[in-house]
Amino acid sequence: MTTETGEISIVCNHCDRDIPALNIDLHRVHCARNLEKCKICGDMVPKKHAEEHFLNTHAPVPCSMCKETIDREVFDNHKGEFCPKRIVTCEFCEFPLPAVDLAEHQEVCGNRTELCYQCNSYVRLRETYSHQTKCPGSVLNNVESSRRIPRAAEGDGNGRRRRDGNGFSNKRLFFTIAITGIAVLIGSFFFQRKPEGS
């Protein structure tokens, strides 16, 4: 073979690299004495760093959460998807907890109920999605009644106005915006810069 510079090259039988023919004897001696091929990945590694290469690249890794020893190639997958001690969140309350406890927690948490403001009935959290599609007070199922009476104007049956679906009334929202505006105004008076000449 010839190299880019036009020199004749020979493949080293130890490291399988193309070496210029003039340097092959010196290279073979150096290569055989100082380098070894990794049995796992096939990389040429200095003999004095072979153990370090194995430990840093191929050795199984202990999981800090579950204390199980995992192959390095699948360790990231284990931490993200399979470790029983990884932290996940409950789909109902968004509380973080270990994955091994999730099923038991969601069994209890999903049985909690919340008031459906559209039909005024209590619905289990685990049944919320299916209830929203079948709710008799839903806009999808009750289009005609929503045209006649706006939802915000309907009462709760006791003469009180029903809250919006997210739990905030319009008065409360307006009050929050007004307080924020006043706080910004007062803050701007306190933090005004005085003119440079005074």
Coordinates of N, CA and C in Angstrom, one line a residue, residues 5-197:
T5 N 1.4 10.5 1.3 CA 2.7 11.2 0.8 C 3.4 10.3 -0.3
G6 N 2.8 9.2 -0.6 CA 3.4 8.4 -1.7 C 4.4 7.3 -1.2
E7 N 4.5 7.2 0.2 CA 5.4 6.2 0.8 C 4.7 4.9 0.8
I8 N 5.5 3.8 0.7 CA 4.9 2.5 0.8 C 4.6 2.2 2.3
S9 N 3.4 1.6 2.6 CA 3.1 1.3 3.9 C 2.8 -0.2 4.1
I10 N 2.9 -0.6 5.3 CA 2.6 -2.1 5.7 C 1.7 -2.1 6.8
V11 N 0.8 -3.0 6.8 CA -0.2 -3.1 7.9 C 0.5 -3.9 9.1
C12 N 0.4 -3.3 10.3 CA 1.0 -3.9 11.5 C 0.1 -5.0 11.9
N13 N 0.6 -6.2 12.1 CA -0.2 -7.4 12.4 C -0.7 -7.4 13.9
H14 N -0.2 -6.4 14.7 CA -0.6 -6.3 16.1 C -1.8 -5.3 16.3
C15 N -1.6 -4.1 15.6 CA -2.7 -3.1 15.8 C -3.5 -2.8 14.6
D16 N -3.2 -3.5 13.5 CA -3.9 -3.4 12.2 C -3.9 -2.0 11.6
R17 N -2.9 -1.2 11.9 CA -2.8 0.1 11.3 C -1.8 0.1 10.2
D18 N -2.0 1.0 9.2 CA -1.0 1.2 8.1 C 0.2 2.0 8.7
I19 N 1.4 1.4 8.5 CA 2.6 2.1 9.0 C 3.6 2.2 7.8
P20 N 4.2 3.4 7.7 CA 5.2 3.5 6.6 C 6.3 2.4 6.7
A21 N 6.6 1.9 5.6 CA 7.5 0.7 5.5 C 8.9 1.0 6.2
L22 N 9.4 2.2 6.1 CA 10.6 2.6 6.8 C 10.6 2.4 8.3
N23 N 9.4 2.6 8.9 CA 9.2 2.6 10.3 C 8.6 1.3 10.9
I24 N 8.3 0.3 10.0 CA 7.6 -0.8 10.5 C 8.3 -1.7 11.5
D25 N 9.6 -1.8 11.4 CA 10.3 -2.7 12.4 C 10.3 -2.0 13.8
L26 N 10.6 -0.7 13.8 CA 10.6 0.0 15.1 C 9.1 0.0 15.7
H27 N 8.2 0.2 14.8 CA 6.8 0.2 15.2 C 6.3 -1.1 15.8
R28 N 6.6 -2.2 15.2 CA 6.2 -3.5 15.7 C 6.8 -3.8 17.0
V29 N 8.0 -3.5 17.3 CA 8.6 -3.7 18.6 C 7.9 -2.8 19.6
H30 N 7.7 -1.6 19.3 CA 7.0 -0.6 20.3 C 5.6 -1.1 20.5
C31 N 4.9 -1.5 19.5 CA 3.5 -1.8 19.5 C 3.3 -3.1 20.4
A32 N 4.1 -4.1 20.1 CA 4.0 -5.4 20.8 C 4.3 -5.2 22.3
R33 N 5.3 -4.3 22.6 CA 5.7 -4.2 24.0 C 4.8 -3.3 24.8
N34 N 4.2 -2.3 24.2 CA 3.4 -1.3 24.9 C 1.9 -1.3 24.8
L35 N 1.4 -1.9 23.7 CA -0.1 -1.8 23.4 C -0.7 -3.2 23.5
E36 N -2.0 -3.2 23.8 CA -2.7 -4.5 23.7 C -4.1 -4.2 23.2
K37 N -4.7 -5.1 22.6 CA -6.0 -4.9 22.0 C -7.1 -5.3 23.1
C38 N -8.0 -4.4 23.3 CA -9.1 -4.6 24.2 C -10.0 -5.8 23.7
K39 N -10.2 -6.8 24.5 CA -11.0 -8.0 24.1 C -12.5 -7.7 23.9
I40 N -12.9 -6.6 24.4 CA -14.3 -6.2 24.3 C -14.6 -5.3 23.1
C41 N -13.9 -4.2 23.1 CA -14.2 -3.2 22.0 C -13.2 -3.2 20.9
G42 N -12.0 -3.9 21.0 CA -11.0 -4.0 20.0 C -10.1 -2.8 19.9
D43 N -10.3 -1.8 20.7 CA -9.4 -0.6 20.7 C -8.0 -1.0 21.2
M44 N -7.0 -0.3 20.6 CA -5.6 -0.5 21.1 C -5.4 0.4 22.3
V45 N -5.0 -0.2 23.4 CA -4.9 0.5 24.7 C -3.5 0.3 25.2
P46 N -2.8 1.3 25.8 CA -1.5 1.1 26.4 C -1.7 0.0 27.5
K47 N -0.7 -1.0 27.6 CA -0.8 -2.1 28.6 C -1.0 -1.6 30.0
K48 N -0.3 -0.5 30.3 CA -0.4 0.0 31.7 C -1.7 0.7 32.0
H49 N -2.5 1.0 31.0 CA -3.9 1.6 31.2 C -5.0 0.6 30.9
A50 N -4.7 -0.7 30.6 CA -5.7 -1.6 30.2 C -6.8 -1.8 31.3
E51 N -6.4 -2.0 32.5 CA -7.3 -2.2 33.6 C -8.2 -0.9 33.8
E52 N -7.6 0.2 33.7 CA -8.3 1.5 33.8 C -9.3 1.7 32.7
H53 N -8.9 1.3 31.4 CA -9.8 1.3 30.3 C -11.0 0.4 30.5
F54 N -10.8 -0.8 31.0 CA -11.9 -1.7 31.3 C -12.8 -1.1 32.3
L55 N -12.3 -0.6 33.4 CA -13.1 -0.1 34.5 C -13.9 1.2 34.1
N56 N -13.3 2.0 33.3 CA -14.0 3.2 32.8 C -14.9 3.1 31.6
T57 N -14.7 2.0 30.9 CA -15.5 1.8 29.6 C -16.4 0.6 29.6
H58 N -16.0 -0.5 30.3 CA -16.8 -1.7 30.1 C -17.3 -2.3 31.4
A59 N -16.7 -2.0 32.5 CA -17.1 -2.7 33.8 C -18.5 -2.3 34.2
P60 N -19.2 -3.3 34.8 CA -20.6 -3.0 35.3 C -20.6 -1.9 36.3
V61 N -21.7 -1.1 36.4 CA -21.7 0.1 37.2 C -22.8 -0.2 38.3
P62 N -22.5 0.2 39.6 CA -23.5 0.0 40.6 C -24.5 1.2 40.5
C63 N -25.8 0.9 40.5 CA -26.8 2.0 40.5 C -26.9 2.6 41.9
S64 N -26.8 3.9 42.0 CA -26.8 4.5 43.3 C -28.1 4.5 44.0
M65 N -29.2 4.3 43.2 CA -30.5 4.3 43.8 C -31.0 2.9 44.3
C66 N -30.8 1.9 43.4 CA -31.3 0.6 43.8 C -30.2 -0.4 44.3
K67 N -28.9 0.1 44.1 CA -27.7 -0.7 44.5 C -27.5 -1.9 43.7
E68 N -28.2 -2.1 42.6 CA -28.0 -3.2 41.7 C -26.8 -2.9 40.7
T69 N -26.1 -3.9 40.3 CA -25.0 -3.7 39.4 C -25.5 -3.9 37.9
I70 N -25.3 -2.9 37.1 CA -25.8 -2.8 35.8 C -24.7 -2.7 34.7
D71 N -24.9 -3.4 33.6 CA -23.9 -3.2 32.5 C -23.9 -1.8 32.0
R72 N -22.7 -1.3 31.8 CA -22.5 0.1 31.4 C -23.3 0.5 30.2
E73 N -23.5 -0.4 29.2 CA -24.2 -0.1 28.0 C -25.7 0.2 28.2
V74 N -26.3 -0.4 29.2 CA -27.7 -0.2 29.5 C -28.0 0.6 30.8
F75 N -26.9 1.2 31.3 CA -27.1 1.9 32.6 C -28.0 3.1 32.5
D76 N -27.8 4.0 31.4 CA -28.6 5.1 31.2 C -30.1 4.7 31.1
N77 N -30.3 3.7 30.3 CA -31.7 3.2 30.1 C -32.3 2.7 31.5
H78 N -31.5 2.0 32.3 CA -31.9 1.6 33.6 C -32.3 2.7 34.5
K79 N -31.4 3.7 34.6 CA -31.7 4.9 35.4 C -33.0 5.6 35.0
G80 N -33.2 5.7 33.7 CA -34.4 6.5 33.2 C -35.7 5.7 33.1
E81 N -35.6 4.4 33.0 CA -36.9 3.7 32.7 C -37.1 2.4 33.6
F82 N -36.0 1.8 34.1 CA -36.2 0.5 34.7 C -35.9 0.4 36.2
C83 N -35.1 1.4 36.7 CA -34.8 1.3 38.1 C -36.0 1.5 39.0
P84 N -36.2 0.5 39.9 CA -37.4 0.6 40.7 C -37.4 1.8 41.7
K85 N -36.2 2.3 42.0 CA -36.1 3.4 42.9 C -36.1 4.8 42.2
R86 N -36.2 4.8 40.9 CA -36.1 6.1 40.2 C -37.4 6.9 40.6
I87 N -37.2 8.2 40.6 CA -38.3 9.1 41.0 C -39.3 9.4 39.8
V88 N -40.5 9.1 40.0 CA -41.6 9.4 39.1 C -42.7 10.2 39.7
T89 N -43.6 10.8 39.0 CA -44.6 11.6 39.6 C -46.0 10.9 39.3
C90 N -46.8 11.1 40.3 CA -48.2 10.6 40.2 C -49.0 11.4 39.2
E91 N -49.7 10.7 38.3 CA -50.4 11.4 37.3 C -51.6 12.1 37.8
F92 N -52.0 11.9 39.0 CA -53.2 12.6 39.6 C -52.8 13.8 40.5
C93 N -51.8 13.6 41.3 CA -51.4 14.7 42.2 C -50.0 15.3 41.9
E94 N -49.3 14.7 41.0 CA -47.9 15.1 40.6 C -47.0 15.1 41.7
F95 N -47.2 14.2 42.7 CA -46.3 14.0 43.8 C -45.1 13.1 43.4
P96 N -43.9 13.5 43.6 CA -42.7 12.7 43.3 C -42.5 11.5 44.3
L97 N -42.3 10.3 43.8 CA -42.1 9.2 44.6 C -41.4 8.1 43.9
P98 N -40.8 7.1 44.6 CA -40.1 6.0 43.9 C -41.0 5.2 43.0
A99 N -40.6 4.7 41.9 CA -41.4 4.0 40.9 C -42.0 2.7 41.5
V100 N -41.3 2.1 42.4 CA -41.8 0.9 43.1 C -43.1 1.1 43.9
D101 N -43.2 2.3 44.3 CA -44.4 2.7 45.2 C -45.5 3.3 44.3
L102 N -45.3 3.6 43.0 CA -46.3 4.3 42.2 C -47.6 3.7 42.1
A103 N -47.7 2.4 41.8 CA -48.9 1.7 41.6 C -49.8 1.7 42.8
E104 N -49.2 1.5 44.0 CA -50.0 1.5 45.2 C -50.5 2.9 45.5
H105 N -49.6 3.9 45.3 CA -50.0 5.3 45.5 C -51.2 5.7 44.6
Q106 N -51.0 5.4 43.3 CA -52.1 5.8 42.4 C -53.4 5.1 42.6
E107 N -53.3 3.9 43.2 CA -54.6 3.2 43.5 C -55.4 4.0 44.5
V108 N -54.7 4.5 45.5 CA -55.4 5.3 46.5 C -55.7 6.7 46.0
C109 N -54.7 7.4 45.3 CA -54.8 8.7 44.9 C -55.9 8.8 43.8
G110 N -56.0 7.9 42.9 CA -57.0 7.9 41.8 C -58.4 7.7 42.3
N111 N -58.6 7.3 43.6 CA -59.9 7.1 44.1 C -60.4 8.4 44.8
R112 N -59.5 9.4 44.9 CA -60.0 10.7 45.4 C -61.0 11.3 44.4
T113 N -61.9 12.1 44.9 CA -62.9 12.7 44.0 C -62.7 14.2 44.0
E114 N -63.2 14.8 42.9 CA -63.2 16.3 42.7 C -64.6 16.6 42.1
L115 N -65.1 17.8 42.4 CA -66.4 18.2 41.9 C -66.2 18.6 40.5
C116 N -67.1 18.1 39.6 CA -67.2 18.5 38.2 C -68.1 19.7 38.2
Y117 N -67.6 20.9 37.8 CA -68.4 22.1 37.8 C -69.4 22.2 36.7
Q118 N -69.3 21.3 35.8 CA -70.3 21.3 34.7 C -71.6 20.5 35.0
C119 N -71.5 19.4 35.8 CA -72.7 18.6 36.1 C -72.9 18.6 37.6
N120 N -72.0 19.3 38.4 CA -72.2 19.4 39.8 C -72.2 18.0 40.5
S121 N -71.4 17.1 40.0 CA -71.3 15.8 40.7 C -69.8 15.5 41.0
Y122 N -69.6 14.6 41.9 CA -68.2 14.2 42.3 C -67.7 13.1 41.4
V123 N -66.5 13.2 40.9 CA -65.9 12.2 40.0 C -64.6 11.8 40.5
R124 N -64.3 10.5 40.4 CA -63.0 10.0 40.8 C -62.0 10.5 39.9
L125 N -60.8 10.8 40.4 CA -59.7 11.4 39.5 C -59.3 10.4 38.4
R126 N -59.4 9.1 38.7 CA -59.0 8.2 37.6 C -60.1 8.1 36.5
E127 N -61.3 8.6 36.8 CA -62.3 8.6 35.8 C -62.6 9.9 35.2
T128 N -61.7 10.9 35.5 CA -62.0 12.3 35.0 C -62.0 12.4 33.5
Y129 N -61.1 11.8 32.8 CA -61.0 11.9 31.4 C -62.3 11.3 30.7
S130 N -62.7 10.1 31.1 CA -63.9 9.5 30.5 C -65.1 10.3 30.9
H131 N -65.1 10.8 32.1 CA -66.3 11.6 32.6 C -66.4 12.9 31.7
Q132 N -65.3 13.5 31.4 CA -65.3 14.8 30.6 C -65.9 14.5 29.2
T133 N -65.7 13.3 28.7 CA -66.3 13.1 27.3 C -67.8 12.7 27.4
K134 N -68.2 12.2 28.6 CA -69.6 11.8 28.7 C -70.4 12.7 29.7
C135 N -69.9 13.7 30.2 CA -70.5 14.6 31.2 C -71.8 15.2 30.6
P136 N -72.9 15.1 31.3 CA -74.2 15.7 30.8 C -74.1 17.2 30.7
G137 N -73.3 17.8 31.5 CA -73.2 19.3 31.5 C -72.1 19.7 30.6
S138 N -71.4 18.8 29.9 CA -70.3 19.2 29.0 C -70.8 19.9 27.8
V139 N -70.0 20.8 27.3 CA -70.3 21.6 26.1 C -70.6 20.6 24.9
L140 N -69.8 19.6 24.8 CA -69.9 18.6 23.7 C -71.3 17.9 23.8
N141 N -71.7 17.6 24.9 CA -73.0 16.8 25.1 C -74.2 17.7 25.2
N142 N -74.0 18.9 25.5 CA -75.2 19.8 25.8 C -75.1 21.1 25.0
V143 N -74.9 21.0 23.7 CA -74.7 22.2 22.9 C -75.9 23.1 22.9
E144 N -77.1 22.6 22.9 CA -78.3 23.4 22.8 C -78.5 24.2 24.1
S145 N -78.2 23.6 25.3 CA -78.4 24.3 26.6 C -77.3 25.4 26.7
S146 N -76.1 25.2 26.2 CA -75.1 26.2 26.3 C -75.4 27.4 25.4
R147 N -76.2 27.2 24.4 CA -76.6 28.4 23.5 C -77.6 29.2 24.2
R148 N -78.5 28.6 25.0 CA -79.6 29.3 25.7 C -79.1 30.1 26.9
I149 N -78.3 29.4 27.7 CA -77.8 30.0 29.0 C -76.3 30.0 29.1
P150 N -75.6 31.1 29.1 CA -74.2 31.0 29.3 C -73.8 30.3 30.6
R151 N -72.8 29.5 30.5 CA -72.3 28.7 31.7 C -72.0 29.6 32.9
A152 N -71.4 30.8 32.6 CA -70.9 31.6 33.7 C -72.1 32.2 34.5
A153 N -73.3 32.4 33.8 CA -74.5 33.0 34.4 C -75.3 31.9 35.2
E154 N -75.0 30.6 35.0 CA -75.8 29.6 35.7 C -75.4 29.6 37.2
G155 N -76.3 29.3 38.1 CA -76.0 29.3 39.5 C -75.7 27.8 39.9
D156 N -75.4 27.7 41.2 CA -75.2 26.3 41.7 C -76.4 25.7 42.4
G157 N -77.6 26.4 42.2 CA -78.8 25.9 42.8 C -79.1 26.5 44.1
N158 N -78.1 27.2 44.7 CA -78.4 27.9 46.0 C -78.3 29.4 45.9
G159 N -78.5 29.9 44.7 CA -78.6 31.3 44.5 C -77.2 31.9 44.3
R160 N -76.1 31.1 44.4 CA -74.8 31.6 44.3 C -74.3 31.3 42.8
R161 N -73.4 32.2 42.4 CA -72.8 32.0 41.1 C -71.8 30.9 41.1
R162 N -71.7 30.0 40.2 CA -70.8 28.9 40.2 C -69.4 29.4 39.7
R163 N -68.4 28.9 40.3 CA -67.0 29.3 39.9 C -66.7 28.8 38.5
D164 N -65.7 29.4 37.9 CA -65.2 28.9 36.6 C -64.6 27.5 36.8
G165 N -64.3 26.8 35.8 CA -63.8 25.4 35.9 C -62.4 25.4 36.6
N166 N -61.6 26.4 36.5 CA -60.3 26.4 37.1 C -60.3 26.8 38.6
G167 N -61.5 27.2 39.1 CA -61.6 27.5 40.6 C -61.5 28.9 40.9
F168 N -61.2 29.8 40.0 CA -61.1 31.2 40.2 C -62.3 32.0 39.7
S169 N -62.8 32.9 40.5 CA -63.9 33.7 39.9 C -63.3 34.9 39.2
N170 N -64.1 35.6 38.4 CA -63.6 36.8 37.7 C -63.2 37.9 38.7
K171 N -63.9 38.1 39.7 CA -63.6 39.1 40.7 C -62.3 38.8 41.4
R172 N -62.0 37.6 41.7 CA -60.7 37.3 42.3 C -59.5 37.5 41.4
L173 N -59.7 37.2 40.1 CA -58.7 37.5 39.1 C -58.5 39.0 39.0
F174 N -59.5 39.7 38.9 CA -59.4 41.2 38.7 C -58.7 41.8 40.0
F175 N -59.1 41.3 41.2 CA -58.4 41.8 42.4 C -56.9 41.5 42.4
T176 N -56.5 40.3 42.0 CA -55.1 39.9 41.9 C -54.4 40.8 40.9
I177 N -54.9 41.1 39.8 CA -54.3 42.0 38.8 C -54.2 43.4 39.4
A178 N -55.2 43.9 40.0 CA -55.2 45.2 40.6 C -54.1 45.4 41.7
I179 N -54.0 44.4 42.6 CA -53.0 44.4 43.6 C -51.6 44.4 43.0
T180 N -51.4 43.6 42.0 CA -50.1 43.5 41.3 C -49.7 44.9 40.7
G181 N -50.7 45.5 40.0 CA -50.5 46.8 39.4 C -50.1 47.9 40.5
I182 N -50.8 47.9 41.6 CA -50.5 48.8 42.7 C -49.1 48.6 43.2
A183 N -48.7 47.3 43.4 CA -47.4 47.0 43.9 C -46.3 47.5 43.0
V184 N -46.5 47.3 41.7 CA -45.5 47.8 40.7 C -45.4 49.3 40.7
L185 N -46.6 50.0 40.8 CA -46.6 51.5 40.9 C -45.8 52.0 42.1
I186 N -46.1 51.4 43.3 CA -45.5 51.8 44.5 C -44.0 51.5 44.4
G187 N -43.6 50.4 43.9 CA -42.2 50.0 43.8 C -41.5 51.0 42.9
S188 N -42.1 51.4 41.8 CA -41.4 52.4 40.9 C -41.2 53.7 41.6
F189 N -42.1 54.1 42.5 CA -41.8 55.4 43.3 C -40.6 55.2 44.2
F190 N -40.5 54.1 44.9 CA -39.4 53.9 45.8 C -38.0 53.7 45.1
F191 N -38.0 53.2 44.0 CA -36.8 52.9 43.3 C -36.4 53.8 42.2
Q192 N -37.0 55.0 42.1 CA -36.7 55.9 41.1 C -35.3 56.5 41.4
R193 N -34.5 56.7 40.4 CA -33.2 57.3 40.6 C -33.3 58.8 40.8
K194 N -32.5 59.3 41.7 CA -32.5 60.8 41.9 C -31.6 61.4 40.8
P195 N -31.8 62.6 40.4 CA -31.0 63.2 39.4 C -29.6 63.3 39.9
E196 N -28.6 63.3 39.0 CA -27.2 63.3 39.3 C -26.7 64.5 40.0
G197 N -27.3 65.7 39.8 CA -26.9 66.9 40.3 C -27.3 67.2 41.8

